[in-house]
PDB file of C-alpha atoms in Angstrom:
ATOM      1  CA  MET A   1     -34.889 -33.920 -38.416  1.00  0.00           C
ATOM      2  CA  SER A   2     -31.874 -32.028 -37.052  1.00  0.00           C
ATOM      3  CA  GLU A   3     -32.229 -28.647 -35.464  1.00  0.00           C
ATOM      4  CA  THR A   4     -29.889 -25.857 -36.474  1.00  0.00           C
ATOM      5  CA  SER A   5     -29.351 -23.114 -34.001  1.00  0.00           C
ATOM      6  CA  ASP A   6     -28.651 -19.511 -34.814  1.00  0.00           C
ATOM      7  CA  PRO A   7     -25.549 -18.333 -32.820  1.00  0.00           C
ATOM      8  CA  ALA A   8     -26.721 -14.716 -32.902  1.00  0.00           C
ATOM      9  CA  ALA A   9     -30.087 -15.662 -31.414  1.00  0.00           C
ATOM     10  CA  GLU A  10     -28.385 -17.728 -28.686  1.00  0.00           C
ATOM     11  CA  ALA A  11     -26.021 -14.867 -27.811  1.00  0.00           C
ATOM     12  CA  THR A  12     -28.919 -12.437 -27.539  1.00  0.00           C
ATOM     13  CA  ALA A  13     -30.871 -14.813 -25.320  1.00  0.00           C
ATOM     14  CA  THR A  14     -27.823 -15.441 -23.128  1.00  0.00           C
ATOM     15  CA  ASP A  15     -26.923 -11.758 -22.841  1.00  0.00           C
ATOM     16  CA  ALA A  16     -30.430 -10.920 -21.708  1.00  0.00           C
ATOM     17  CA  THR A  17     -30.212 -13.258 -18.707  1.00  0.00           C
ATOM     18  CA  VAL A  18     -26.761 -12.166 -17.457  1.00  0.00           C
ATOM     19  CA  PRO A  19     -26.776  -9.023 -15.314  1.00  0.00           C
ATOM     20  CA  GLU A  20     -24.479  -6.278 -16.522  1.00  0.00           C
ATOM     21  CA  ALA A  21     -21.262  -5.632 -14.656  1.00  0.00           C
ATOM     22  CA  PRO A  22     -21.059  -2.309 -12.819  1.00  0.00           C
ATOM     23  CA  ASP A  23     -19.391   0.508 -14.738  1.00  0.00           C
ATOM     24  CA  GLU A  24     -17.202   1.597 -11.826  1.00  0.00           C
ATOM     25  CA  VAL A  25     -14.630  -0.567 -10.115  1.00  0.00           C
ATOM     26  CA  PRO A  26     -14.799  -0.128  -6.333  1.00  0.00           C
ATOM     27  CA  ALA A  27     -11.972   1.985  -4.962  1.00  0.00           C
ATOM     28  CA  PRO A  28      -9.323   0.176  -2.927  1.00  0.00           C
ATOM     29  CA  GLU A  29      -9.388   0.560   0.831  1.00  0.00           C
ATOM     30  CA  PRO A  30      -7.835   3.902   1.805  1.00  0.00           C
ATOM     31  CA  GLU A  31      -4.277   3.740   3.102  1.00  0.00           C
ATOM     32  CA  ASN A  32      -3.602   4.550   6.738  1.00  0.00           C
ATOM     33  CA  PRO A  33      -3.154   8.371   6.846  1.00  0.00           C
ATOM     34  CA  ILE A  34      -0.150   8.069   9.165  1.00  0.00           C
ATOM     35  CA  VAL A  35       1.584   5.683   6.747  1.00  0.00           C
ATOM     36  CA  ALA A  36       0.726   8.005   3.847  1.00  0.00           C
ATOM     37  CA  ALA A  37       2.312  10.945   5.691  1.00  0.00           C
ATOM     38  CA  VAL A  38       5.477   9.210   6.975  1.00  0.00           C
ATOM     39  CA  ALA A  39       6.502   6.785   4.202  1.00  0.00           C
ATOM     40  CA  PRO A  40       7.363   9.340   1.470  1.00  0.00           C
ATOM     41  CA  GLY A  41       9.857  11.082   3.773  1.00  0.00           C
ATOM     42  CA  TYR A  42      12.002   7.947   4.060  1.00  0.00           C
ATOM     43  CA  GLN A  43      11.973   6.628   0.482  1.00  0.00           C
ATOM     44  CA  PHE A  44      15.514   7.160  -0.769  1.00  0.00           C
ATOM     45  CA  GLU A  45      17.378   5.803  -3.771  1.00  0.00           C
ATOM     46  CA  GLY A  46      20.800   4.285  -3.222  1.00  0.00           C
ATOM     47  CA  SER A  47      22.650   3.207  -0.089  1.00  0.00           C
ATOM     48  CA  ALA A  48      20.971   4.005   3.211  1.00  0.00           C
ATOM     49  CA  LEU A  49      21.168   3.072   6.869  1.00  0.00           C
ATOM     50  CA  GLU A  50      17.966   1.423   8.050  1.00  0.00           C
ATOM     51  CA  LEU A  51      17.054   2.551  11.563  1.00  0.00           C
ATOM     52  CA  GLY A  52      13.915   0.482  11.978  1.00  0.00           C
ATOM     53  CA  GLY A  53      10.276   0.454  11.044  1.00  0.00           C
ATOM     54  CA  LEU A  54       7.226   2.595  11.675  1.00  0.00           C
ATOM     55  CA  MET A  55       5.079   1.600  14.647  1.00  0.00           C
ATOM     56  CA  LEU A  56       1.498   2.637  15.317  1.00  0.00           C
ATOM     57  CA  ASP A  57       0.414   2.016  18.907  1.00  0.00           C
ATOM     58  CA  ALA A  58       1.893  -1.452  19.581  1.00  0.00           C
ATOM     59  CA  THR A  59       1.621  -2.567  15.948  1.00  0.00           C
ATOM     60  CA  GLU A  60       4.686  -2.653  13.711  1.00  0.00           C
ATOM     61  CA  LEU A  61       3.983  -1.451  10.188  1.00  0.00           C
ATOM     62  CA  SER A  62       6.779  -3.477   8.598  1.00  0.00           C
ATOM     63  CA  ASP A  63       6.138  -2.126   5.103  1.00  0.00           C
ATOM     64  CA  VAL A  64       7.390   1.345   6.170  1.00  0.00           C
ATOM     65  CA  HIS A  65      11.159   1.359   6.703  1.00  0.00           C
ATOM     66  CA  ILE A  66      12.856   4.323   8.374  1.00  0.00           C
ATOM     67  CA  ARG A  67      16.078   4.903   6.417  1.00  0.00           C
ATOM     68  CA  ILE A  68      18.730   7.631   6.244  1.00  0.00           C
ATOM     69  CA  PRO A  69      20.935   8.001   3.132  1.00  0.00           C
ATOM     70  CA  LEU A  70      24.611   7.297   3.868  1.00  0.00           C
ATOM     71  CA  GLY A  71      25.531  10.699   2.433  1.00  0.00           C
ATOM     72  CA  MET A  72      23.590  12.419   5.237  1.00  0.00           C
ATOM     73  CA  LEU A  73      25.368  10.659   8.117  1.00  0.00           C
ATOM     74  CA  ASN A  74      27.894  13.498   8.472  1.00  0.00           C
ATOM     75  CA  ARG A  75      25.130  15.760   9.832  1.00  0.00           C
ATOM     76  CA  HIS A  76      23.619  16.085  13.288  1.00  0.00           C
ATOM     77  CA  GLY A  77      20.493  14.133  14.125  1.00  0.00           C
ATOM     78  CA  LEU A  78      17.876  14.241  16.841  1.00  0.00           C
ATOM     79  CA  VAL A  79      16.063  11.253  18.276  1.00  0.00           C
ATOM     80  CA  ALA A  80      13.119  12.594  20.257  1.00  0.00           C
ATOM     81  CA  GLY A  81      10.403  10.811  22.178  1.00  0.00           C
ATOM     82  CA  ALA A  82       8.755  10.358  25.534  1.00  0.00           C
ATOM     83  CA  THR A  83      10.243   8.284  28.329  1.00  0.00           C
ATOM     84  CA  GLY A  84      10.021   4.574  27.585  1.00  0.00           C
ATOM     85  CA  THR A  85       9.480   4.883  23.821  1.00  0.00           C
ATOM     86  CA  GLY A  86      12.711   3.125  22.826  1.00  0.00           C
ATOM     87  CA  LYS A  87      15.003   6.035  21.948  1.00  0.00           C
ATOM     88  CA  THR A  88      18.054   4.202  23.280  1.00  0.00           C
ATOM     89  CA  LYS A  89      17.282   1.132  21.174  1.00  0.00           C
ATOM     90  CA  THR A  90      16.804   3.102  17.960  1.00  0.00           C
TER      91      THR A  90
END
């Protein structure tokens, strides 16, 4: 004698044993607040001169590029920093 199974009954039995997924997806890790403050100021469209990258302590944050639009190169600029911070190499 062959057994016939009811798909609806199997689905109900299976669903009862599987724990439900959480309603909320965990939030991604918060971005570094320094990166969040600096990066938007250097995101330009079009041609730009790249001066370097953002550094935090001795760590280079290579995903943040310090750029100046070519159209702004006819203006004065200031490179400020303490002794030994690499102003001459900028």
